[in-house]
Amino acid sequence: MLTPIDIHNKEFKRSFRGYNEDEIDDFLDQVVNDYEKLFRDNERLKAEVQQQKENLAQYEKLEKNLKDTLLVAQQTAEEVTANARDNAAKLRENTAKECQNMRREAELNADKITQETNAKLERKLTNAKTQLAGIVAEYDRLVQEKTKFLERMKVTFETELASVNSSLGSMPNLEAEKKSESKTVEGGEKTDADSAAHQEG
């Protein structure tokens, strides 16, 4: 690719009745200035594109980390929920077995022992119901926390995705700018060439 120095140092062979050297020098000076500006703009745009690529890579890495975090959180919530459900089932099973054993014992004893046993059974049943209610409440709380956590993660993902889309949308359209600048330069060169031909005539 030509550099502004290459254009500035370009020399043309002399010929009889050639073009006016001063006009050629002036035109080349103008070309050098315009080309140097385009050259600097091109270098700046390259740097901006590289920066946008790096930003996009960071966003992709952040998105992956968020997805991994959400997956771990979901797995943890599912494990806690499953454990709470298993504990509640075991407690109900153990309570039922204990109640059955106490009933058998009460049936084998006298009326007094039966009354005392029934009273003890009622207390234990009450305690078991209280414990069961606590486990159910804890299960409901965990479900609510899981729902809130997933909603927060969803908002976070949507925010990050919107930021990525915004960054992509703000990236310059290099092809459109190049075409526009090329048309402008070609139009300017054509006008100067026509002017020179008119003066020559």
Coordinates of C-alpha atoms in Angstrom, one line a residue:
M1 CA 0.0 0.0 0.0
L2 CA 1.3 3.5 -0.9
T3 CA 2.3 5.8 1.9
P4 CA 2.1 9.6 1.8
I5 CA 5.9 9.6 1.6
D6 CA 5.8 7.5 -1.5
I7 CA 3.5 10.0 -3.2
H8 CA 5.5 13.0 -2.1
N9 CA 8.8 11.6 -3.4
K10 CA 7.3 10.4 -6.7
E11 CA 9.1 12.0 -9.7
F12 CA 7.9 12.0 -13.3
K13 CA 10.0 12.0 -16.5
R14 CA 10.3 15.2 -18.3
S15 CA 9.1 15.4 -21.9
F16 CA 8.8 18.1 -24.5
R17 CA 5.5 20.0 -24.2
G18 CA 4.7 18.1 -21.0
Y19 CA 2.3 19.2 -18.2
N20 CA 3.0 22.3 -16.1
E21 CA 5.4 21.2 -13.4
D22 CA 4.0 23.7 -10.8
E23 CA 0.5 22.4 -11.4
I24 CA 1.6 18.8 -11.0
D25 CA 3.5 19.7 -7.8
D26 CA 0.4 21.5 -6.4
F27 CA -1.8 18.6 -7.3
L28 CA 0.6 16.1 -5.8
D29 CA 0.8 18.2 -2.6
Q30 CA -3.0 18.1 -2.4
V31 CA -3.0 14.3 -3.0
V32 CA -0.4 13.8 -0.3
N33 CA -2.4 15.8 2.2
D34 CA -5.7 14.0 1.4
Y35 CA -4.0 10.6 1.3
E36 CA -2.2 11.2 4.6
K37 CA -5.5 12.1 6.2
L38 CA -7.1 8.9 4.8
F39 CA -4.0 6.9 5.9
R40 CA -4.3 8.2 9.5
D41 CA -8.1 7.6 9.5
N42 CA -7.5 4.1 8.3
E43 CA -5.0 3.4 11.1
R44 CA -7.4 4.9 13.7
L45 CA -10.2 2.7 12.4
K46 CA -8.1 -0.4 12.5
A47 CA -7.2 0.4 16.2
E48 CA -10.9 0.9 16.9
V49 CA -11.9 -2.4 15.3
Q50 CA -9.2 -4.2 17.3
Q51 CA -10.5 -2.6 20.5
Q52 CA -14.1 -3.6 19.6
K53 CA -12.9 -7.1 19.0
E54 CA -11.2 -7.2 22.4
N55 CA -14.4 -5.8 24.1
L56 CA -16.5 -8.4 22.4
A57 CA -14.2 -11.1 23.6
Q58 CA -14.5 -9.8 27.1
Y59 CA -18.3 -9.8 26.9
E60 CA -18.4 -13.3 25.6
K61 CA -16.1 -14.4 28.5
L62 CA -18.4 -12.6 30.9
E63 CA -21.5 -14.3 29.4
K64 CA -19.9 -17.7 29.7
N65 CA -19.0 -17.0 33.3
L66 CA -22.6 -15.9 34.0
K67 CA -24.0 -19.0 32.3
D68 CA -21.7 -21.3 34.4
T69 CA -22.7 -19.5 37.6
L70 CA -26.4 -19.9 36.8
L71 CA -25.9 -23.6 36.0
V72 CA -24.2 -24.1 39.4
A73 CA -26.9 -22.1 41.2
Q74 CA -29.6 -24.2 39.5
Q75 CA -27.9 -27.4 40.4
T76 CA -27.4 -26.3 44.0
A77 CA -31.0 -25.2 44.4
E78 CA -32.2 -28.5 42.9
E79 CA -30.0 -30.4 45.4
V80 CA -31.3 -28.4 48.3
T81 CA -34.9 -28.9 47.2
A82 CA -34.4 -32.6 46.7
N83 CA -32.8 -33.0 50.2
A84 CA -35.6 -31.1 51.8
R85 CA -38.2 -33.3 50.1
D86 CA -36.3 -36.5 51.1
N87 CA -36.0 -35.3 54.7
A88 CA -39.7 -34.6 54.9
A89 CA -40.6 -38.0 53.5
K90 CA -38.2 -39.7 55.9
L91 CA -39.7 -37.8 58.8
R92 CA -43.2 -38.7 57.8
E93 CA -42.2 -42.4 57.5
N94 CA -40.4 -42.5 60.8
T95 CA -43.3 -40.7 62.6
A96 CA -45.7 -43.2 61.2
K97 CA -43.6 -46.2 62.3
E98 CA -43.2 -44.7 65.7
C99 CA -46.9 -44.1 66.0
Q100 CA -47.6 -47.7 65.1
N101 CA -45.1 -49.0 67.6
M102 CA -46.6 -46.9 70.4
R103 CA -50.1 -48.1 69.5
R104 CA -49.0 -51.7 69.8
E105 CA -47.4 -51.0 73.1
A106 CA -50.5 -49.3 74.4
E107 CA -52.7 -52.2 73.4
L108 CA -50.6 -54.6 75.5
N109 CA -50.8 -52.5 78.7
A110 CA -53.5 -51.7 81.2
D111 CA -55.9 -48.8 80.9
K112 CA -53.7 -46.5 82.9
I113 CA -50.7 -47.2 80.8
T114 CA -52.8 -46.9 77.8
Q115 CA -53.9 -43.4 78.8
E116 CA -50.4 -42.3 79.6
T117 CA -49.2 -43.7 76.3
N118 CA -51.9 -41.9 74.4
A119 CA -51.0 -38.6 76.0
K120 CA -47.3 -39.2 75.1
L121 CA -48.3 -40.1 71.6
E122 CA -50.3 -36.9 71.2
R123 CA -47.3 -34.8 72.3
K124 CA -45.0 -36.6 69.9
L125 CA -47.5 -36.3 67.1
T126 CA -47.8 -32.6 67.8
N127 CA -44.0 -32.2 67.8
A128 CA -43.8 -34.2 64.6
K129 CA -46.5 -32.0 62.9
T130 CA -44.6 -28.9 64.1
Q131 CA -41.3 -30.2 62.6
L132 CA -43.1 -31.2 59.4
A133 CA -44.6 -27.8 59.1
G134 CA -41.1 -26.2 59.6
I135 CA -39.7 -28.4 56.9
V136 CA -42.5 -27.5 54.5
A137 CA -42.0 -23.8 55.3
E138 CA -38.3 -24.2 54.6
Y139 CA -39.0 -25.9 51.3
D140 CA -41.3 -23.1 50.3
R141 CA -38.7 -20.5 51.2
L142 CA -36.0 -22.3 49.2
V143 CA -38.3 -22.4 46.2
Q144 CA -39.0 -18.7 46.5
E145 CA -35.3 -17.9 46.8
K146 CA -34.6 -20.1 43.7
T147 CA -37.2 -18.2 41.8
K148 CA -35.8 -14.8 42.8
F149 CA -32.3 -15.9 42.0
L150 CA -33.2 -17.1 38.6
E151 CA -35.1 -13.8 37.9
R152 CA -32.1 -11.8 39.0
M153 CA -29.8 -13.9 36.7
K154 CA -32.3 -13.4 33.8
V155 CA -32.1 -9.6 34.3
T156 CA -28.3 -9.7 34.4
F157 CA -28.2 -11.7 31.2
E158 CA -30.6 -9.4 29.4
T159 CA -28.6 -6.3 30.6
E160 CA -25.3 -7.8 29.4
L161 CA -26.8 -8.9 26.1
A162 CA -28.2 -5.5 25.5
S163 CA -24.8 -4.0 26.2
V164 CA -23.2 -6.4 23.7
N165 CA -25.8 -5.5 21.1
S166 CA -25.3 -1.8 21.7
S167 CA -21.5 -2.2 21.3
L168 CA -22.0 -4.1 18.0
G169 CA -24.4 -1.5 16.8
S170 CA -22.0 1.4 17.5
M171 CA -19.1 -0.2 15.5
P172 CA -18.3 1.8 12.3
N173 CA -19.4 0.5 8.9
L174 CA -16.0 0.4 7.3
E175 CA -17.2 -0.7 3.9
A176 CA -19.8 2.1 3.6
E177 CA -17.2 4.8 4.7
K178 CA -14.6 3.5 2.2
K179 CA -17.1 3.6 -0.6
S180 CA -18.2 7.1 0.3
E181 CA -14.7 8.4 0.6
S182 CA -13.7 6.7 -2.7
K183 CA -16.5 8.4 -4.5
T184 CA -15.6 11.7 -3.0
V185 CA -11.9 11.3 -4.0
E186 CA -12.7 10.1 -7.5
G187 CA -15.1 13.0 -8.1
G188 CA -12.4 15.5 -6.9
E189 CA -9.8 14.0 -9.2
K190 CA -12.1 14.1 -12.2
T191 CA -13.0 17.8 -11.6
D192 CA -9.3 18.8 -11.3
A193 CA -8.4 16.8 -14.5
D194 CA -11.2 18.5 -16.4
S195 CA -10.1 21.9 -15.2
A196 CA -6.5 21.1 -16.3
A197 CA -7.6 20.0 -19.7
H198 CA -9.7 23.1 -20.1
Q199 CA -6.8 25.4 -19.3
E200 CA -4.6 23.4 -21.6
G201 CA -7.0 23.9 -24.5

